[in-house]
Amino acid sequence: QVQLVESGGGLVQPGGSLRLSCAASGSVFSIYSMGWYRQAPGKQRELVAAITSGGSTNYADSVKGRFTISRDNGKNTVYLQMNSLKPEDTAVYYCNADIRRSAGDRPFNYWGQGTQVTVSS
């Protein structure tokens, strides 16, 4: 089994910051791309940021310059530093990763359970 566990969500005021973490555990041989998605009430789930095993990043236009994705391969962990938060950033944030479970396996896609981020004054 592979599990992705998110942490770091919470309630912050506009302009504040949060740092989300997502740790992969279980039968993890190697991790390829990792990313953060979010889903606000009544909205489709959208990609916020992604990072490849080589460190290449991709961001949604709405978060460029405010959010930073990073990863610690030794800890099988991906982070999302969120600065200058806006009310429209309010959503459940989900971790996503492509993970190879063994040397002879193909990567499979996994989702975390999500962590709530609320930006409100």
PDB file of C-alpha atoms in Angstrom:
ATOM      1  CA  GLN A   1       0.000   0.000   0.000  1.00  0.00           C
ATOM      2  CA  VAL A   2       0.982   3.579  -0.671  1.00  0.00           C
ATOM      3  CA  GLN A   3      -0.384   6.474   1.316  1.00  0.00           C
ATOM      4  CA  LEU A   4      -0.133  10.209   0.818  1.00  0.00           C
ATOM      5  CA  VAL A   5      -0.779  12.226   3.952  1.00  0.00           C
ATOM      6  CA  GLU A   6      -1.199  15.993   3.798  1.00  0.00           C
ATOM      7  CA  SER A   7      -0.722  18.388   6.669  1.00  0.00           C
ATOM      8  CA  GLY A   8      -0.378  22.094   7.301  1.00  0.00           C
ATOM      9  CA  GLY A   9      -3.779  23.388   6.351  1.00  0.00           C
ATOM     10  CA  GLY A  10      -5.709  25.794   8.489  1.00  0.00           C
ATOM     11  CA  LEU A  11      -7.344  29.181   8.786  1.00  0.00           C
ATOM     12  CA  VAL A  12      -5.346  32.276   7.881  1.00  0.00           C
ATOM     13  CA  GLN A  13      -6.090  35.906   7.180  1.00  0.00           C
ATOM     14  CA  PRO A  14      -5.682  37.389   3.710  1.00  0.00           C
ATOM     15  CA  GLY A  15      -2.042  38.116   3.078  1.00  0.00           C
ATOM     16  CA  GLY A  16      -0.932  35.362   5.402  1.00  0.00           C
ATOM     17  CA  SER A  17       1.090  32.261   4.691  1.00  0.00           C
ATOM     18  CA  LEU A  18       0.794  28.525   5.080  1.00  0.00           C
ATOM     19  CA  ARG A  19       3.095  25.658   4.296  1.00  0.00           C
ATOM     20  CA  LEU A  20       1.540  22.385   3.237  1.00  0.00           C
ATOM     21  CA  SER A  21       3.361  19.086   3.447  1.00  0.00           C
ATOM     22  CA  CYS A  22       2.619  15.747   1.842  1.00  0.00           C
ATOM     23  CA  ALA A  23       4.514  12.634   2.812  1.00  0.00           C
ATOM     24  CA  ALA A  24       4.379   9.395   0.869  1.00  0.00           C
ATOM     25  CA  SER A  25       4.722   6.169   2.789  1.00  0.00           C
ATOM     26  CA  GLY A  26       4.275   2.456   2.315  1.00  0.00           C
ATOM     27  CA  SER A  27       5.531   0.561  -0.695  1.00  0.00           C
ATOM     28  CA  VAL A  28       7.406   3.431  -2.277  1.00  0.00           C
ATOM     29  CA  PHE A  29      10.259   2.532  -4.571  1.00  0.00           C
ATOM     30  CA  SER A  30      10.535   5.833  -6.356  1.00  0.00           C
ATOM     31  CA  ILE A  31       8.430   8.920  -6.888  1.00  0.00           C
ATOM     32  CA  TYR A  32       8.138  10.688 -10.200  1.00  0.00           C
ATOM     33  CA  SER A  33       6.045  13.801 -10.502  1.00  0.00           C
ATOM     34  CA  MET A  34       4.267  15.211  -7.459  1.00  0.00           C
ATOM     35  CA  GLY A  35       1.722  17.947  -7.340  1.00  0.00           C
ATOM     36  CA  TRP A  36      -0.869  19.895  -5.455  1.00  0.00           C
ATOM     37  CA  TYR A  37      -4.448  20.258  -6.568  1.00  0.00           C
ATOM     38  CA  ARG A  38      -7.250  22.158  -4.952  1.00  0.00           C
ATOM     39  CA  GLN A  39     -10.999  22.077  -5.061  1.00  0.00           C
ATOM     40  CA  ALA A  40     -13.175  24.923  -3.884  1.00  0.00           C
ATOM     41  CA  PRO A  41     -16.906  24.515  -3.211  1.00  0.00           C
ATOM     42  CA  GLY A  42     -18.797  24.297  -6.472  1.00  0.00           C
ATOM     43  CA  LYS A  43     -15.606  24.228  -8.508  1.00  0.00           C
ATOM     44  CA  GLN A  44     -13.671  21.597 -10.403  1.00  0.00           C
ATOM     45  CA  ARG A  45     -10.474  20.264  -8.966  1.00  0.00           C
ATOM     46  CA  GLU A  46      -7.587  22.179 -10.483  1.00  0.00           C
ATOM     47  CA  LEU A  47      -3.847  21.806 -10.625  1.00  0.00           C
ATOM     48  CA  VAL A  48      -2.089  24.309  -8.403  1.00  0.00           C
ATOM     49  CA  ALA A  49       1.527  23.276  -8.805  1.00  0.00           C
ATOM     50  CA  ALA A  50       3.553  20.284  -9.891  1.00  0.00           C
ATOM     51  CA  ILE A  51       7.163  19.249  -9.664  1.00  0.00           C
ATOM     52  CA  THR A  52       9.045  16.528 -11.489  1.00  0.00           C
ATOM     53  CA  SER A  53      11.687  14.250 -10.060  1.00  0.00           C
ATOM     54  CA  GLY A  54      14.240  16.510 -11.709  1.00  0.00           C
ATOM     55  CA  GLY A  55      12.878  19.612 -10.048  1.00  0.00           C
ATOM     56  CA  SER A  56      11.029  21.207 -12.947  1.00  0.00           C
ATOM     57  CA  THR A  57       7.955  23.074 -11.750  1.00  0.00           C
ATOM     58  CA  ASN A  58       4.659  24.181 -13.166  1.00  0.00           C
ATOM     59  CA  TYR A  59       2.170  26.575 -11.565  1.00  0.00           C
ATOM     60  CA  ALA A  60      -1.329  27.707 -12.193  1.00  0.00           C
ATOM     61  CA  ASP A  61      -1.365  31.307 -13.355  1.00  0.00           C
ATOM     62  CA  SER A  62      -3.432  32.275 -10.334  1.00  0.00           C
ATOM     63  CA  VAL A  63      -0.675  31.310  -7.897  1.00  0.00           C
ATOM     64  CA  LYS A  64       2.479  32.224  -9.784  1.00  0.00           C
ATOM     65  CA  GLY A  65       4.708  34.433  -7.711  1.00  0.00           C
ATOM     66  CA  ARG A  66       2.867  33.554  -4.508  1.00  0.00           C
ATOM     67  CA  PHE A  67       3.195  29.779  -4.166  1.00  0.00           C
ATOM     68  CA  THR A  68       6.330  27.667  -4.294  1.00  0.00           C
ATOM     69  CA  ILE A  69       6.402  23.909  -4.667  1.00  0.00           C
ATOM     70  CA  SER A  70       9.407  21.909  -3.552  1.00  0.00           C
ATOM     71  CA  ARG A  71      10.275  18.351  -2.670  1.00  0.00           C
ATOM     72  CA  ASP A  72      12.611  16.404  -0.460  1.00  0.00           C
ATOM     73  CA  ASN A  73      13.295  13.154  -2.251  1.00  0.00           C
ATOM     74  CA  GLY A  74      15.016  11.653   0.775  1.00  0.00           C
ATOM     75  CA  LYS A  75      11.847  12.133   2.817  1.00  0.00           C
ATOM     76  CA  ASN A  76       9.421  11.322  -0.014  1.00  0.00           C
ATOM     77  CA  THR A  77       7.784  14.620   0.762  1.00  0.00           C
ATOM     78  CA  VAL A  78       6.451  17.493  -1.303  1.00  0.00           C
ATOM     79  CA  TYR A  79       5.763  20.951   0.066  1.00  0.00           C
ATOM     80  CA  LEU A  80       3.690  23.897  -0.990  1.00  0.00           C
ATOM     81  CA  GLN A  81       4.668  27.247   0.455  1.00  0.00           C
ATOM     82  CA  MET A  82       1.721  29.588   0.082  1.00  0.00           C
ATOM     83  CA  ASN A  83       2.299  33.291   0.574  1.00  0.00           C
ATOM     84  CA  SER A  84       0.113  36.342   0.093  1.00  0.00           C
ATOM     85  CA  LEU A  85      -2.954  34.186   0.457  1.00  0.00           C
ATOM     86  CA  LYS A  86      -6.237  35.427  -0.920  1.00  0.00           C
ATOM     87  CA  PRO A  87      -9.799  34.422  -0.084  1.00  0.00           C
ATOM     88  CA  GLU A  88     -10.051  32.778  -3.497  1.00  0.00           C
ATOM     89  CA  ASP A  89      -7.316  30.375  -2.411  1.00  0.00           C
ATOM     90  CA  THR A  90      -9.797  28.804  -0.008  1.00  0.00           C
ATOM     91  CA  ALA A  91     -10.167  25.153  -0.952  1.00  0.00           C
ATOM     92  CA  VAL A  92      -9.335  21.624  -0.010  1.00  0.00           C
ATOM     93  CA  TYR A  93      -5.793  20.991  -1.160  1.00  0.00           C
ATOM     94  CA  TYR A  94      -4.914  17.515  -2.362  1.00  0.00           C
ATOM     95  CA  CYS A  95      -1.531  15.947  -2.817  1.00  0.00           C
ATOM     96  CA  ASN A  96      -0.968  13.845  -5.916  1.00  0.00           C
ATOM     97  CA  ALA A  97       1.967  11.698  -6.924  1.00  0.00           C
ATOM     98  CA  ASP A  98       3.085   9.179  -9.495  1.00  0.00           C
ATOM     99  CA  ILE A  99       4.815   6.422  -7.569  1.00  0.00           C
ATOM    100  CA  ARG A 100       6.648   3.288  -8.565  1.00  0.00           C
ATOM    101  CA  ARG A 101       6.092   0.623  -5.922  1.00  0.00           C
ATOM    102  CA  SER A 102       8.906  -1.711  -6.947  1.00  0.00           C
ATOM    103  CA  ALA A 103      11.757  -1.916  -9.402  1.00  0.00           C
ATOM    104  CA  GLY A 104       9.739  -4.009 -11.835  1.00  0.00           C
ATOM    105  CA  ASP A 105       6.530  -2.012 -11.542  1.00  0.00           C
ATOM    106  CA  ARG A 106       5.085   0.869 -13.521  1.00  0.00           C
ATOM    107  CA  PRO A 107       4.181   4.132 -11.812  1.00  0.00           C
ATOM    108  CA  PHE A 108       0.709   4.477 -10.398  1.00  0.00           C
ATOM    109  CA  ASN A 109      -1.122   7.638  -9.478  1.00  0.00           C
ATOM    110  CA  TYR A 110      -2.131   8.309  -5.878  1.00  0.00           C
ATOM    111  CA  TRP A 111      -4.147  10.945  -4.067  1.00  0.00           C
ATOM    112  CA  GLY A 112      -4.067  12.183  -0.523  1.00  0.00           C
ATOM    113  CA  GLN A 113      -7.190  12.787   1.522  1.00  0.00           C
ATOM    114  CA  GLY A 114      -6.862  16.544   1.359  1.00  0.00           C
ATOM    115  CA  THR A 115      -6.289  19.341   3.823  1.00  0.00           C
ATOM    116  CA  GLN A 116      -8.528  22.370   4.241  1.00  0.00           C
ATOM    117  CA  VAL A 117      -7.133  25.832   3.613  1.00  0.00           C
ATOM    118  CA  THR A 118      -9.383  28.721   4.546  1.00  0.00           C
ATOM    119  CA  VAL A 119      -8.394  32.330   3.898  1.00  0.00           C
ATOM    120  CA  SER A 120     -10.706  34.711   5.681  1.00  0.00           C
ATOM    121  CA  SER A 121     -10.596  37.850   7.786  1.00  0.00           C
TER     122      SER A 121
END
